[in-house]
CSV table of C-alpha atoms in Angstrom, one decimal:
chain,number,residue,atom,x,y,z
A,1,MET,CA,-18.1,4.0,37.3
A,2,ALA,CA,-18.6,1.3,34.6
A,3,LEU,CA,-15.5,0.1,32.8
A,4,SER,CA,-17.0,1.3,29.4
A,5,ARG,CA,-17.3,4.9,30.8
A,6,ILE,CA,-13.8,4.8,32.2
A,7,PHE,CA,-12.6,3.4,28.8
A,8,LEU,CA,-14.2,6.3,26.9
A,9,LEU,CA,-13.1,9.0,29.3
A,10,ALA,CA,-9.5,7.7,29.4
A,11,THR,CA,-9.4,7.5,25.6
A,12,VAL,CA,-10.7,11.1,25.1
A,13,LEU,CA,-8.3,12.6,27.8
A,14,ILE,CA,-5.3,10.7,26.6
A,15,PHE,CA,-5.9,11.6,23.0
A,16,SER,CA,-6.2,15.3,23.9
A,17,ALA,CA,-2.9,15.2,25.9
A,18,SER,CA,-1.2,13.4,23.0
A,19,LEU,CA,-2.3,16.0,20.5
A,20,ALA,CA,-1.2,18.9,22.7
A,21,LEU,CA,2.3,17.4,23.0
A,22,ALA,CA,2.6,16.0,19.5
A,23,PHE,CA,6.1,15.1,18.5
A,24,ASP,CA,5.6,15.0,14.7
A,25,PRO,CA,5.6,18.2,12.6
A,26,SER,CA,2.5,20.3,12.9
A,27,PRO,CA,0.0,20.3,10.0
A,28,LEU,CA,-0.1,23.2,7.6
A,29,GLN,CA,-3.7,22.7,6.5
A,30,ASP,CA,-7.0,21.5,8.1
A,31,PHE,CA,-6.1,17.9,7.5
A,32,CYS,CA,-4.0,15.6,5.3
A,33,VAL,CA,-5.7,12.2,5.2
A,34,ALA,CA,-3.2,9.5,4.3
A,35,ASP,CA,-3.4,8.3,0.7
A,36,ARG,CA,-2.5,4.6,0.9
A,37,ASN,CA,-2.4,4.3,-2.9
A,38,SER,CA,0.0,7.1,-3.5
A,39,GLN,CA,3.3,6.3,-5.2
A,40,VAL,CA,4.9,9.5,-3.8
A,41,PHE,CA,7.6,8.8,-1.2
A,42,VAL,CA,7.6,11.5,1.6
A,43,ASN,CA,8.6,11.6,5.2
A,44,GLY,CA,5.2,10.5,6.4
A,45,VAL,CA,2.3,9.8,4.0
A,46,ALA,CA,1.1,11.8,1.0
A,47,CYS,CA,-2.3,13.5,1.3
A,48,LYS,CA,-5.5,12.1,-0.3
A,49,ASN,CA,-7.3,14.5,-2.7
A,50,ARG,CA,-9.6,16.5,-0.5
A,51,THR,CA,-12.6,15.8,-2.7
A,52,GLN,CA,-12.2,12.1,-1.9
A,53,VAL,CA,-12.0,12.5,1.9
A,54,THR,CA,-15.0,11.2,3.9
A,55,ALA,CA,-15.9,11.0,7.6
A,56,ASP,CA,-14.8,7.3,7.6
A,57,ASP,CA,-11.2,8.5,7.1
A,58,PHE,CA,-11.3,9.8,10.6
A,59,PHE,CA,-13.1,6.9,12.2
A,60,PHE,CA,-11.9,3.6,13.7
A,61,THR,CA,-13.9,1.0,15.7
A,62,GLY,CA,-12.7,-2.0,17.7
A,63,LEU,CA,-10.8,-0.8,20.7
A,64,ASP,CA,-13.5,-2.0,22.9
A,65,ASN,CA,-12.8,-5.6,22.0
A,66,PRO,CA,-10.3,-7.6,24.2
A,67,GLY,CA,-7.2,-8.8,22.4
A,68,ASN,CA,-6.1,-12.4,22.2
A,69,THR,CA,-3.5,-13.0,25.0
A,70,THR,CA,-3.1,-16.7,24.4
A,71,ASN,CA,0.5,-16.4,23.2
A,72,LYS,CA,4.0,-16.8,24.8
A,73,LEU,CA,4.0,-13.3,26.2
A,74,GLY,CA,0.4,-13.3,27.4
A,75,SER,CA,-0.3,-9.9,26.0
A,76,PHE,CA,-1.8,-8.3,22.9
A,77,VAL,CA,-1.2,-4.7,21.6
A,78,ASN,CA,-3.9,-3.3,19.3
A,79,LEU,CA,-2.2,-0.2,17.9
A,80,VAL,CA,-4.2,2.4,15.9
A,81,ASN,CA,-1.7,4.5,13.9
A,82,VAL,CA,-1.8,6.2,10.6
A,83,ASP,CA,-1.7,2.9,8.8
A,84,ARG,CA,-5.1,1.9,10.3
A,85,LEU,CA,-6.6,5.4,10.7
A,86,PRO,CA,-5.6,7.7,7.8
A,87,GLY,CA,-7.0,10.8,9.4
A,88,LEU,CA,-4.2,10.7,11.9
A,89,ASN,CA,-1.7,11.7,9.2
A,90,THR,CA,0.2,14.9,10.2
A,91,ASN,CA,-1.7,15.0,13.6
A,92,GLY,CA,1.2,13.6,15.6
A,93,MET,CA,-0.7,11.0,17.6
A,94,SER,CA,-1.7,7.3,17.8
A,95,VAL,CA,-3.4,5.1,20.4
A,96,ALA,CA,-3.3,1.5,21.5
A,97,ARG,CA,-5.3,-0.9,23.6
A,98,ILE,CA,-3.1,-3.4,25.5
A,99,ASP,CA,-4.5,-6.6,27.1
A,100,TYR,CA,-2.6,-8.7,29.6
A,101,ALA,CA,-3.3,-12.1,30.8
A,102,VAL,CA,-2.4,-12.9,34.4
A,103,GLY,CA,1.4,-12.9,34.3
A,104,GLY,CA,1.3,-11.3,30.9
A,105,LEU,CA,4.2,-9.2,29.7
A,106,ASN,CA,4.6,-6.4,27.2
A,107,PRO,CA,8.3,-7.0,26.9
A,108,PRO,CA,11.1,-4.5,27.1
A,109,HIS,CA,10.9,-2.3,24.0
A,110,THR,CA,11.3,1.3,22.8
A,111,HIS,CA,9.4,3.8,20.6
A,112,PRO,CA,12.0,5.7,18.7
A,113,ARG,CA,9.6,8.5,17.7
A,114,ALA,CA,7.2,8.9,20.6
A,115,THR,CA,6.6,9.3,24.3
A,116,GLU,CA,4.0,6.9,25.7
A,117,THR,CA,1.4,7.8,28.2
A,118,LEU,CA,-0.3,4.7,29.7
A,119,VAL,CA,-3.5,4.6,31.7
A,120,VAL,CA,-4.8,1.4,33.4
A,121,LEU,CA,-8.4,0.7,32.8
A,122,ASP,CA,-8.6,-2.5,34.8
A,123,GLY,CA,-6.2,-4.7,36.8
A,124,SER,CA,-2.7,-4.1,38.1
A,125,LEU,CA,0.5,-3.6,36.2
A,126,TYR,CA,4.2,-3.4,37.2
A,127,VAL,CA,5.7,-0.9,34.8
A,128,GLY,CA,9.0,0.7,34.3
A,129,PHE,CA,11.6,2.3,32.1
A,130,VAL,CA,15.4,2.4,32.0
A,131,ALA,CA,17.2,5.8,31.7
A,132,THR,CA,20.5,6.3,29.9
A,133,ASP,CA,22.4,5.9,33.2
A,134,ASN,CA,20.9,2.4,33.5
A,135,ARG,CA,18.7,3.4,36.4
A,136,LEU,CA,15.3,1.7,36.5
A,137,TYR,CA,12.2,3.8,37.3
A,138,SER,CA,9.4,1.4,38.1
A,139,LYS,CA,6.0,1.3,39.9
A,140,VAL,CA,2.9,-0.8,40.4
A,141,ILE,CA,-0.1,1.1,38.9
A,142,THR,CA,-3.8,0.1,39.1
A,143,ARG,CA,-7.1,1.2,37.7
A,144,GLY,CA,-7.3,4.9,36.9
A,145,GLU,CA,-3.6,5.5,37.3
A,146,VAL,CA,-1.2,6.9,34.7
A,147,PHE,CA,2.5,6.3,33.9
A,148,VAL,CA,4.7,8.0,31.3
A,149,PHE,CA,7.5,6.4,29.3
A,150,PRO,CA,9.8,9.0,27.9
A,151,ILE,CA,10.6,8.9,24.2
A,152,GLY,CA,13.2,6.4,23.1
A,153,LEU,CA,13.8,4.7,26.5
A,154,VAL,CA,13.4,1.0,27.0
A,155,HIS,CA,10.2,0.2,29.0
A,156,PHE,CA,7.9,-2.7,29.9
A,157,GLN,CA,4.6,-3.6,31.5
A,158,PHE,CA,3.9,-6.8,33.5
A,159,ASN,CA,0.6,-8.0,34.9
A,160,ASN,CA,1.5,-8.7,38.5
A,161,GLY,CA,-2.1,-9.1,39.6
A,162,THR,CA,-4.6,-11.9,40.0
A,163,CYS,CA,-6.9,-11.0,37.1
A,164,PRO,CA,-6.5,-9.9,33.5
A,165,ALA,CA,-5.5,-6.3,32.9
A,166,VAL,CA,-6.2,-3.7,30.2
A,167,ALA,CA,-4.7,-0.4,29.5
A,168,ILE,CA,-4.9,2.4,26.9
A,169,ALA,CA,-1.7,4.0,25.6
A,170,ALA,CA,-1.4,7.3,23.8
A,171,LEU,CA,1.8,8.1,21.7
A,172,ASN,CA,2.6,11.5,20.3
A,173,SER,CA,3.5,10.3,16.8
A,174,GLN,CA,1.3,9.0,14.0
A,175,ASN,CA,4.0,6.3,13.5
A,176,PRO,CA,5.8,5.8,16.8
A,177,GLY,CA,7.7,2.6,15.8
A,178,THR,CA,8.4,-0.3,18.2
A,179,ILE,CA,11.7,-2.0,18.7
A,180,ARG,CA,11.6,-5.0,21.1
A,181,VAL,CA,14.9,-5.4,22.7
A,182,ALA,CA,15.1,-9.2,22.6
A,183,ASN,CA,13.9,-9.4,19.0
A,184,ALA,CA,16.4,-6.7,18.0
A,185,LEU,CA,19.2,-8.8,19.4
A,186,PHE,CA,18.2,-12.3,18.6
A,187,GLY,CA,15.5,-12.1,15.8
A,188,THR,CA,17.2,-10.0,13.1
A,189,LYS,CA,17.4,-10.9,9.5
A,190,PRO,CA,20.2,-11.6,8.7
A,191,PRO,CA,21.1,-12.6,12.2
A,192,ILE,CA,23.7,-10.8,14.3
A,193,SER,CA,26.9,-13.0,14.7
A,194,ASP,CA,26.9,-15.2,17.8
A,195,ASP,CA,30.5,-14.0,18.5
A,196,ILE,CA,29.2,-10.5,18.8
A,197,LEU,CA,26.3,-11.3,21.0
A,198,ALA,CA,28.3,-13.7,23.2
A,199,LYS,CA,31.0,-11.0,23.8
A,200,ALA,CA,28.4,-8.3,24.4
A,201,LEU,CA,26.5,-10.4,26.9
A,202,SER,CA,29.5,-12.2,28.4
A,203,VAL,CA,28.1,-15.6,27.7
A,204,ASP,CA,29.0,-18.6,25.5
A,205,THR,CA,28.0,-18.8,21.9
A,206,ASN,CA,26.0,-21.9,22.6
A,207,ILE,CA,23.7,-19.8,24.8
A,208,THR,CA,23.2,-17.1,22.1
A,209,SER,CA,22.5,-19.8,19.5
A,210,TYR,CA,19.8,-21.3,21.8
A,211,ILE,CA,18.2,-17.9,22.5
A,212,LYS,CA,18.2,-17.2,18.7
A,213,SER,CA,16.3,-20.4,18.1
A,214,GLN,CA,13.4,-19.1,20.2
A,215,PHE,CA,13.0,-16.1,17.9
A,216,GLN,CA,13.0,-17.9,14.5
C-alpha cells in the first residue's frame, strides 16, 4: 500500500478514535468555530457568529509535507490544534505529524491535557513513557504499529532506524499543551535557581549553569 494511502487511512482512523475518547467537555451545539478576534476570555475559545462560519473553518492542508528536521533534536512536530484549525473548538481533538531524521528525537515531554495515540507511517521508532512509580514502558514500533502515551505522563520517541521516520499523533484535546522536561528545568523565564537544580539533581551548580546555557 502506498505511503499516501497509509497516511490518509491512519489520519482518518486516529481522528475517529480521538473524537470518541475526547478529554475536553462535549459540545452543546452543532459546532463552535473558534473566533480568534474575540475579546471574551473563556476556558477554551469563544464561538464565531454562525453566519460568518465557512467550510474553510473546518479545513487544514499541509500534513503531507515533511517537516524540517535539520535542528539539534533532528525532529519536527507539525501540530494542528484549535489555534490552526478553528473548527476543532469544543470537539476535543487535535492531530500532529512528526518527522524524525536518523537518530532524531522527540525529547521527553508531557501533554497535561491529553492522551496521545501515535501511529508510525514509515521507519522505526523507539518509544516509551514513564509511570508515576518511575517504571519505564518502552517498545520499538515500525510502520503500521500504534503506541499510546497516557495523559500527563512523560514520554518520548527516538528514531533508532537507518532511514527517516514519520508518524501521526492524535490527541484527545483541542489544546493538549506540551511541556518539555529539559526546557521546564533549564529554560524557564525567569530561571530556576542553580542551587535548587543542583540539589534536585545531586550535581554541582557549575553543571546546572552549563546546561542552562544550552537552552538560552
